[in-house]
GROMACS .gro file of C-alpha atoms in nm:
model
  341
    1UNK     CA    1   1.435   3.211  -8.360
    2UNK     CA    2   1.550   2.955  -8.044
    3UNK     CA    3   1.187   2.711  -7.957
    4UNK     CA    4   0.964   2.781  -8.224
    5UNK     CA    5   0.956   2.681  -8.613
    6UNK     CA    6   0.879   3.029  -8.849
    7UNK     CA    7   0.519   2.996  -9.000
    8UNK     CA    8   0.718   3.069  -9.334
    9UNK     CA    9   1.084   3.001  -9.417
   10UNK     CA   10   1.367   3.260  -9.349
   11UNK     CA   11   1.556   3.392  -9.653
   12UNK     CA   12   1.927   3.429  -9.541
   13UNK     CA   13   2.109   3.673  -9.772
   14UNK     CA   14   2.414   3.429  -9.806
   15UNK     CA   15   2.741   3.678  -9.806
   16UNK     CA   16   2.437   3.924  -9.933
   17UNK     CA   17   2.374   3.883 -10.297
   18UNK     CA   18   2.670   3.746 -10.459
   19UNK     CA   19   2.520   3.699 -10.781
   20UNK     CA   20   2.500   4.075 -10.809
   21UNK     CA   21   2.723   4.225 -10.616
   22UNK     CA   22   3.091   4.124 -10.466
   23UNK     CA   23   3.005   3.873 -10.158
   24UNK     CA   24   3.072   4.018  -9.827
   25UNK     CA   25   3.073   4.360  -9.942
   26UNK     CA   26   2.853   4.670  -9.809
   27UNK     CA   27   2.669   4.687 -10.131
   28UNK     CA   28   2.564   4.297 -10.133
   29UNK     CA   29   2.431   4.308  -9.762
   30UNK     CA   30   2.243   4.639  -9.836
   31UNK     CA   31   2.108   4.473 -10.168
   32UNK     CA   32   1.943   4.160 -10.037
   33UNK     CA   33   1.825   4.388  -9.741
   34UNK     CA   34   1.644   4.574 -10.038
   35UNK     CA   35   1.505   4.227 -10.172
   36UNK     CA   36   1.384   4.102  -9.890
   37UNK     CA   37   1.604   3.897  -9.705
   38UNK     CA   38   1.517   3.821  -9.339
   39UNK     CA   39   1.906   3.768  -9.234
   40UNK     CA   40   2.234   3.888  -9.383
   41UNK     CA   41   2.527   3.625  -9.345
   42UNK     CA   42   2.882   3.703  -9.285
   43UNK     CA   43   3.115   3.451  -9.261
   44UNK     CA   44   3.445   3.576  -9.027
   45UNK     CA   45   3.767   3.474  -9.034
   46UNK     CA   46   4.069   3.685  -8.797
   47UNK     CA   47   4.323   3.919  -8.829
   48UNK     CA   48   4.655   3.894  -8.667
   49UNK     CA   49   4.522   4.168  -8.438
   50UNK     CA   50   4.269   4.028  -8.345
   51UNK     CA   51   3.971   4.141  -8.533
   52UNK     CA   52   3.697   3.927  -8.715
   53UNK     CA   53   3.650   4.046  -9.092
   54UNK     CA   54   3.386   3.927  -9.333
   55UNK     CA   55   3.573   3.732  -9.602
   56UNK     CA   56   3.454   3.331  -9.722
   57UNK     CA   57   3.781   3.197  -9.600
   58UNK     CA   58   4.110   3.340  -9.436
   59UNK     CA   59   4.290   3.254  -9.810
   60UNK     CA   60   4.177   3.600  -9.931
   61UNK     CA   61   4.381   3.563 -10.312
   62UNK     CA   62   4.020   3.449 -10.447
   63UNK     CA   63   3.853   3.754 -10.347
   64UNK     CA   64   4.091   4.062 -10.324
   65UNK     CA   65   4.361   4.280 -10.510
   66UNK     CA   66   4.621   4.167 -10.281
   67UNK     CA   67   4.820   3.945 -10.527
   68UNK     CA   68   4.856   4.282 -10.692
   69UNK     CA   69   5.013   4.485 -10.406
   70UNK     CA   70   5.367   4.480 -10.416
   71UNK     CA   71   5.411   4.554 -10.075
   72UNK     CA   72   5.263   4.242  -9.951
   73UNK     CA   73   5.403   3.970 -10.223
   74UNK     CA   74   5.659   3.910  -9.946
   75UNK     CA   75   5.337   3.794  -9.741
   76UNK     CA   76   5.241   3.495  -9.978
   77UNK     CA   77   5.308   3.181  -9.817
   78UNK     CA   78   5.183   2.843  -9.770
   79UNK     CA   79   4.991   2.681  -9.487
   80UNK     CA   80   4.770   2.362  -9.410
   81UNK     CA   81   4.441   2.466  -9.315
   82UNK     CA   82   4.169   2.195  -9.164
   83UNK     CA   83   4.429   1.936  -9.298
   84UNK     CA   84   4.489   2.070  -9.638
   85UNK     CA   85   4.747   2.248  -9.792
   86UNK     CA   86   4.703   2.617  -9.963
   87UNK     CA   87   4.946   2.861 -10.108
   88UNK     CA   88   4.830   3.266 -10.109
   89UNK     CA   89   4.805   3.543  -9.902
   90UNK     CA   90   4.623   3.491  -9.528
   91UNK     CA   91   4.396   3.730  -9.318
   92UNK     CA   92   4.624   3.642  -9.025
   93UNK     CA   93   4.944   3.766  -9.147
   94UNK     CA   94   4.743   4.111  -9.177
   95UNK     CA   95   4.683   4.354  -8.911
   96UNK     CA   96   4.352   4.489  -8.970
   97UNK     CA   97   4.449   4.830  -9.122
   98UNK     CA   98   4.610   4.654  -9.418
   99UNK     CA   99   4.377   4.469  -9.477
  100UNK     CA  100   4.149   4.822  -9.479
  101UNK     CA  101   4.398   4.851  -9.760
  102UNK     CA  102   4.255   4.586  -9.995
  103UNK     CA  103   3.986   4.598 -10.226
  104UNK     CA  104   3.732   4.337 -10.339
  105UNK     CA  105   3.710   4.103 -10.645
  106UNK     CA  106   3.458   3.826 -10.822
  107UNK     CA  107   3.546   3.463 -10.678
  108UNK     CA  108   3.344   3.320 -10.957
  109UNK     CA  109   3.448   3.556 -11.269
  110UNK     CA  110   3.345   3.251 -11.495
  111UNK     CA  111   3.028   3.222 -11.349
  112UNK     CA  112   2.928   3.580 -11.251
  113UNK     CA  113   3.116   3.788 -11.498
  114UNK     CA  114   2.843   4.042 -11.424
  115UNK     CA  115   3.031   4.169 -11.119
  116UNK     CA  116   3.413   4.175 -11.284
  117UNK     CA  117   3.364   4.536 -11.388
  118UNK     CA  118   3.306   4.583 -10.938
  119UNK     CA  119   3.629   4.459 -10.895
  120UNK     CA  120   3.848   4.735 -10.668
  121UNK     CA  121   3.498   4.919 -10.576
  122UNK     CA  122   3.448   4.795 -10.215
  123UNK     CA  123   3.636   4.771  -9.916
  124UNK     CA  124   3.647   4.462  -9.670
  125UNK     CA  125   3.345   4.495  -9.388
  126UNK     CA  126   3.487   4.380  -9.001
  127UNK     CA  127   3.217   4.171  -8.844
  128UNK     CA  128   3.083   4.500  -8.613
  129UNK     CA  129   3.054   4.717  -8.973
  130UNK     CA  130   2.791   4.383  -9.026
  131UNK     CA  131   2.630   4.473  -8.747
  132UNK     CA  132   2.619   4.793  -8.792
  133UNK     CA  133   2.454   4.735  -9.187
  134UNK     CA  134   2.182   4.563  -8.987
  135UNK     CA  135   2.131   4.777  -8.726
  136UNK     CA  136   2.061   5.080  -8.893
  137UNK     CA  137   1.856   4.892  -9.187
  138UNK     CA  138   1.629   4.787  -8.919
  139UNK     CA  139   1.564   5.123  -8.846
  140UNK     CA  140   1.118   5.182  -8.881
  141UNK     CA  141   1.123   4.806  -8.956
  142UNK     CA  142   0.844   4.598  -8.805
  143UNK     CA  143   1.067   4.270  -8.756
  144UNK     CA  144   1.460   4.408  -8.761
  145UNK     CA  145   1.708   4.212  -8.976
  146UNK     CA  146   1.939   3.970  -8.860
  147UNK     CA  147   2.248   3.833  -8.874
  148UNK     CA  148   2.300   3.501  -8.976
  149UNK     CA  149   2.758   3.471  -8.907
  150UNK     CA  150   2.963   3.189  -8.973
  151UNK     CA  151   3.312   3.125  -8.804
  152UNK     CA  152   3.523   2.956  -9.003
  153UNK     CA  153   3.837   2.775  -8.926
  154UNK     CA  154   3.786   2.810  -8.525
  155UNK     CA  155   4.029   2.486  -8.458
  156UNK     CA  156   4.272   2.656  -8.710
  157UNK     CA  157   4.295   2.985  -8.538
  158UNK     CA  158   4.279   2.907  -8.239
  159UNK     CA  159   4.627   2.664  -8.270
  160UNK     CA  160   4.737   3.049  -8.376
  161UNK     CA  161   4.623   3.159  -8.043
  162UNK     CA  162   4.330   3.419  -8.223
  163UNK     CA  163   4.030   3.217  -8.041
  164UNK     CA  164   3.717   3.288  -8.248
  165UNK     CA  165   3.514   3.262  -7.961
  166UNK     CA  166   3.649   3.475  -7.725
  167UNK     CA  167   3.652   3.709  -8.067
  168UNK     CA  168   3.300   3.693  -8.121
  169UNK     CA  169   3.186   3.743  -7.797
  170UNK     CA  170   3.368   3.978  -7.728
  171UNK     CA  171   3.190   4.168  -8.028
  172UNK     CA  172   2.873   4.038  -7.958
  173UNK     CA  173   2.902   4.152  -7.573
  174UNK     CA  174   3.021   4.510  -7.675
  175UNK     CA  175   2.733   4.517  -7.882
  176UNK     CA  176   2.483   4.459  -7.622
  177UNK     CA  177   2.301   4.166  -7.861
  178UNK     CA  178   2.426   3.861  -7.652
  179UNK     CA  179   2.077   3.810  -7.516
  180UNK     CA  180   1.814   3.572  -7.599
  181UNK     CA  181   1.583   3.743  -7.858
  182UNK     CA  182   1.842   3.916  -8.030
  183UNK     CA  183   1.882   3.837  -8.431
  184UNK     CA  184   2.178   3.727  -8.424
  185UNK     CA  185   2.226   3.286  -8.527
  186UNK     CA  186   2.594   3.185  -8.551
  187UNK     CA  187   2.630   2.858  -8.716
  188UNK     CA  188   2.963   2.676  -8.766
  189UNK     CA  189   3.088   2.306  -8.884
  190UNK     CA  190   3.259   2.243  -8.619
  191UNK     CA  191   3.092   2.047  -8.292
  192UNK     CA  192   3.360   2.167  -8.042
  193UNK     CA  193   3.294   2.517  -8.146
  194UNK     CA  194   2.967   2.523  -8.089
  195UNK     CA  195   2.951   2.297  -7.759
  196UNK     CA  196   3.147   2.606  -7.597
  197UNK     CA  197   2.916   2.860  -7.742
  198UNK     CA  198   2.630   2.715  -7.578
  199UNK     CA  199   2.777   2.779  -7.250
  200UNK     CA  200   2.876   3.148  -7.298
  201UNK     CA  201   2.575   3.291  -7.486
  202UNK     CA  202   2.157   3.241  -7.559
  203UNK     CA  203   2.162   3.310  -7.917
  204UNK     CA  204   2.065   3.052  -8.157
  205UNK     CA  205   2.349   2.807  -8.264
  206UNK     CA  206   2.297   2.596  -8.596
  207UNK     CA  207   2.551   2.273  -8.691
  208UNK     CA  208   2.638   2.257  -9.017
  209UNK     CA  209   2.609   1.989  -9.245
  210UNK     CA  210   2.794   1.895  -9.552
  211UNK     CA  211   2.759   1.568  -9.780
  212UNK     CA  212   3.024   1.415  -9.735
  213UNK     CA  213   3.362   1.404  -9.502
  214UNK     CA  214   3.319   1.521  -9.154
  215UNK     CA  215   3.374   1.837  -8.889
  216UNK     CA  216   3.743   1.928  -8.843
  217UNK     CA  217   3.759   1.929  -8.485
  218UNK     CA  218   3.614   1.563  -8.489
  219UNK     CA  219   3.877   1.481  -8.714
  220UNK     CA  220   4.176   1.646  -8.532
  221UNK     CA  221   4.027   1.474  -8.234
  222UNK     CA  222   4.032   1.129  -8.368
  223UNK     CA  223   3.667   1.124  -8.352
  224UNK     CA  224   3.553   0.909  -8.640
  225UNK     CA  225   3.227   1.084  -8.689
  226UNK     CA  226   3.152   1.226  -8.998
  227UNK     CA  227   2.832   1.471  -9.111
  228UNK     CA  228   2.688   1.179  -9.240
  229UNK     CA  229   2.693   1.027  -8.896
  230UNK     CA  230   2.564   1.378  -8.703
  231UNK     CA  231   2.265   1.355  -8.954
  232UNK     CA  232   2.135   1.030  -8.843
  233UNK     CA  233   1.876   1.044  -8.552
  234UNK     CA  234   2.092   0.919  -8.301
  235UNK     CA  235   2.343   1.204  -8.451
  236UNK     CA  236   2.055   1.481  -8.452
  237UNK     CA  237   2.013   1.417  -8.074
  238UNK     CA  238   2.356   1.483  -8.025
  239UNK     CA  239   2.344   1.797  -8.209
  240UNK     CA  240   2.007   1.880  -8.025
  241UNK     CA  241   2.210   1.872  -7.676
  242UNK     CA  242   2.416   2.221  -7.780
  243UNK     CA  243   2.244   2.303  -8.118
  244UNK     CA  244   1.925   2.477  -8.228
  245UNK     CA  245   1.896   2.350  -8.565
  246UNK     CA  246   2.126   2.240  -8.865
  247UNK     CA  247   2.203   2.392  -9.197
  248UNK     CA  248   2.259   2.099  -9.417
  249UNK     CA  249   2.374   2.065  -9.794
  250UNK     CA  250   2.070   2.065  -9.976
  251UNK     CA  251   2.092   1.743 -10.102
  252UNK     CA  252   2.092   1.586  -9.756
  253UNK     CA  253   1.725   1.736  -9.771
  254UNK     CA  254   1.629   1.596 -10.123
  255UNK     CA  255   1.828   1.393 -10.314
  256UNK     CA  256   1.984   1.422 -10.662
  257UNK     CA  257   2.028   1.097 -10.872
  258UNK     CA  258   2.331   0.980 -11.089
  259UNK     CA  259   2.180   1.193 -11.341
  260UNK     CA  260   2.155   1.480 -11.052
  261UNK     CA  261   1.786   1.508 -11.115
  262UNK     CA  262   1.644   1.599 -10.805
  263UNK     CA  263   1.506   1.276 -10.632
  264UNK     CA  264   1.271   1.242 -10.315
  265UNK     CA  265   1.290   1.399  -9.948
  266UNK     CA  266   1.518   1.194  -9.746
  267UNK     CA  267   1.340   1.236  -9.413
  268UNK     CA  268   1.639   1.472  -9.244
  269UNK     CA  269   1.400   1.776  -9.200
  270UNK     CA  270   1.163   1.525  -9.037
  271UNK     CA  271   1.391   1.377  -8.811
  272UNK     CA  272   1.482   1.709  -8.704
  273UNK     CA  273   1.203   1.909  -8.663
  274UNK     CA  274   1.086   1.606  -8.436
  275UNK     CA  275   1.381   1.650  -8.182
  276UNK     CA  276   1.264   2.088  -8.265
  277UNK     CA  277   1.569   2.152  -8.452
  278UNK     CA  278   1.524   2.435  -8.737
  279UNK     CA  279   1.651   2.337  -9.087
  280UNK     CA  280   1.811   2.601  -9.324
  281UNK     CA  281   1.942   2.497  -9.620
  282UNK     CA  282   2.261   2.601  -9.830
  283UNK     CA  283   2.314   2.723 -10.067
  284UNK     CA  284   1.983   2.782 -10.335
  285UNK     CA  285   2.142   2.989 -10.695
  286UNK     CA  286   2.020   3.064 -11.009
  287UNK     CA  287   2.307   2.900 -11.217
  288UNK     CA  288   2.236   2.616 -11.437
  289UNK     CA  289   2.603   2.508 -11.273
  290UNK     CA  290   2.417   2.460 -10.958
  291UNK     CA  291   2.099   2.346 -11.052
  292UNK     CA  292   1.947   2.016 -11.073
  293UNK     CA  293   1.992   1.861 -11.414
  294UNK     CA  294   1.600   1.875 -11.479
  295UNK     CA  295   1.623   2.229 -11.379
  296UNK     CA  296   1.880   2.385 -11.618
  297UNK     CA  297   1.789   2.578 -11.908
  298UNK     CA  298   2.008   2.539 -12.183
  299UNK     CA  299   2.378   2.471 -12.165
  300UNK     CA  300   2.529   2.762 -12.054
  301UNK     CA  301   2.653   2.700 -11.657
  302UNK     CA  302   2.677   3.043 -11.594
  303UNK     CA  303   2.331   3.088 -11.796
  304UNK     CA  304   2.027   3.093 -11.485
  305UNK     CA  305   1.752   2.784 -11.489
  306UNK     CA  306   1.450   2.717 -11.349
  307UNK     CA  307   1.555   2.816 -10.947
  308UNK     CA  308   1.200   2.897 -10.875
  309UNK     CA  309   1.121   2.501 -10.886
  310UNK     CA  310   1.403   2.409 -10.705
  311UNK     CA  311   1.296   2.669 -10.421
  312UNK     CA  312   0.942   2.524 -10.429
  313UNK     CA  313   1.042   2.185 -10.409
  314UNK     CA  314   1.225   2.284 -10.085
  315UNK     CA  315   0.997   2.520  -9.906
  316UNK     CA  316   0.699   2.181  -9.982
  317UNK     CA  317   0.999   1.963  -9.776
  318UNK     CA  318   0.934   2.157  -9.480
  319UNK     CA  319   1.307   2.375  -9.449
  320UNK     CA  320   1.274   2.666  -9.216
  321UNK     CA  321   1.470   2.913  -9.403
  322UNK     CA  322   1.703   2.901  -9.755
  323UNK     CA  323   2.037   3.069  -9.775
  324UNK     CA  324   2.031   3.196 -10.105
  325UNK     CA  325   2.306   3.370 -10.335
  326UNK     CA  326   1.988   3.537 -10.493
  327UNK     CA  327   1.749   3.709 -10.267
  328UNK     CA  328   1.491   3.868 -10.472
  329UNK     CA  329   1.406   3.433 -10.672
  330UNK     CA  330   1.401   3.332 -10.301
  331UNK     CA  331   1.150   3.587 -10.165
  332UNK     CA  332   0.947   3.562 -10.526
  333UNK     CA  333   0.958   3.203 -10.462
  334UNK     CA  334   0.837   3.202 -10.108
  335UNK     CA  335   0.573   3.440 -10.203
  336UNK     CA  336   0.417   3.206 -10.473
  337UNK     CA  337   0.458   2.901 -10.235
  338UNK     CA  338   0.272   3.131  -9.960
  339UNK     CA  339  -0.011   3.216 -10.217
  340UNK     CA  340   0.006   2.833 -10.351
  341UNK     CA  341  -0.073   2.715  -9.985
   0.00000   0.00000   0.00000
């Protein structure tokens, strides 16, 4: 992906397809690898041994059995994480074969009651079972699929002395995929992170961008930056210096009104495809909950709205790929924005 922008955008299966299967889970990755999804995304977090896992945050209450298991209630605990505090249960305080233990639940039951009835189904993946999901999916495959991981938390585990770097790489190198031109991006929020990335492997890095407040590192360094600031031009060429592209917030990409009715294109993918950063965008779903106001149909948040337009109305801004909770309305979309051009 590192030097050149894709003739069409990428569709990232974001934690697979949570809106129809658990996120993170063996069956979402292999799902949005059946719809059509150019990337799968894991997001990785550590165990005390060691050993990155695929879970949305190292909290893992939200998305497993484990306030269930008796034998771990002595485990709940509270901790400040990037500043703020949390109360549950911890992926560090687990070696890895407990957490092998643990089985899988909705994070949005209110939205996605569709995938309560999965609950205690699936197992949590490590970061080389990823790999491994892709790898052998991209078996007779033209272009093989990629994958798209996220660290999360790096400053925060590494004050616990589990360095996600040295983690990663370490998978990455016993993999034999920390080359250039293997499909493998790792993005992360965090500037620090990815400034000592650059120097220890080819693959393409992507900053993260949020709308408001600012990386952690920056602010555990007294660095007043915030992702406001990195999206700036003068920010961008910063980024540029370690980074191969950003994955903004949508709305830094087109703006929503007080009404949040989508508004105009802000100029970010042009400012950034003119320094030849990539720009993928999170996250596109199908819930009116998420959707532009003009784009919801009916009341209902967990009811789905008119996602098609809000794809189109992206892939016309010029993003280079879409991480999408949805695969199959993200590849439909791109294929009637293909046909439309």
């Amino acid at each position: 992906m590192t030097g050149s922008m894709p003739a069409t955008p990428v569709v990232i299966g974001h934690r697979g397809v949570p809106g129809e299967r658990l996120e993170h889970t063996r069956a979402s990755y292999l799902l949005a690898i059946e719809q059509g999804c150019d990337y799968i995304e894991p997001d990785v977090v550590a165990t005390r041994d060691g050993v990155l896992v695929a879970r949305h945050e190292n909290e893992i209450d939200g998305t497993t059995d484990v306030a269930e298991r008796p034998e771990f209630a002595d485990r709940k605990t509270l901790k400040v994480v990037d500043g703020v505090p949390r109360a549950g249960w911890f992926t560090e305080d687990f070696t890895l074969e407990e957490i092998k233990t643990l089985r899988t639940r909705e994070r949005l039951p209110k939205l996605r009651p569709q995938n309560i009835p999965l609950a205690h189904t699936e197992e949590i993946l490590t970061f080389e079972e990823v790999l491994d999901i892709a790898e052998e999916a991209s078996v007779g495959r033209d272009e093989p699929i990629g994958v798209y991981v996220e660290t999360k938390h790096p400053t925060y585990f590494a004050g616990l002395g589990l360095d996600l770097d040295d983690l990663l790489i370490a998978d990455l190198e016993r993999r034999g995929v920390n080359h250039e031109g293997a499909r493998i991006v790792i993005q992360s929020d965090e500037t620090t992170h990815l400034r000592a990335l650059r120097e220890r492997t080819p693959l393409t890095l992507v900053q993260l961008l949020d709308r408001q407040g600012a990386p952690y590192d920056l602010k555990a360094a007294g660095d007043p930056r915030s992702y406001a600031a990195l999206a700036t031009p003068e920010g961008l060429r910063d980024v540029a210096a370690y980074a191969d592209g950003i994955g903004p917030n949508k709305s830094l990409v087109i703006g929503r009104d007080r009404a949040q009715r989508l508004t105009r294109e802000t100029g970010l993918v042009r400012d950034a495809h003119e320094l030849g950063l990539l720009v993928h965008v999170w996250t596109m779903r199908n819930e009116n909950n998420f959707l532009p106001v003009d784009l919801r149909l009916g009341r209902d948040k967990a009811a789905h709205g008119d996602a098609v337009r809000e794809y189109l109305a992206f892939y016309d801004a010029g993003v280079d790929g879409v991480f999408s909770d949805f695969t199959q309305t993200a590849v439909r979309a791109r294929e009637a924005w293909a046909a439309r051009r």
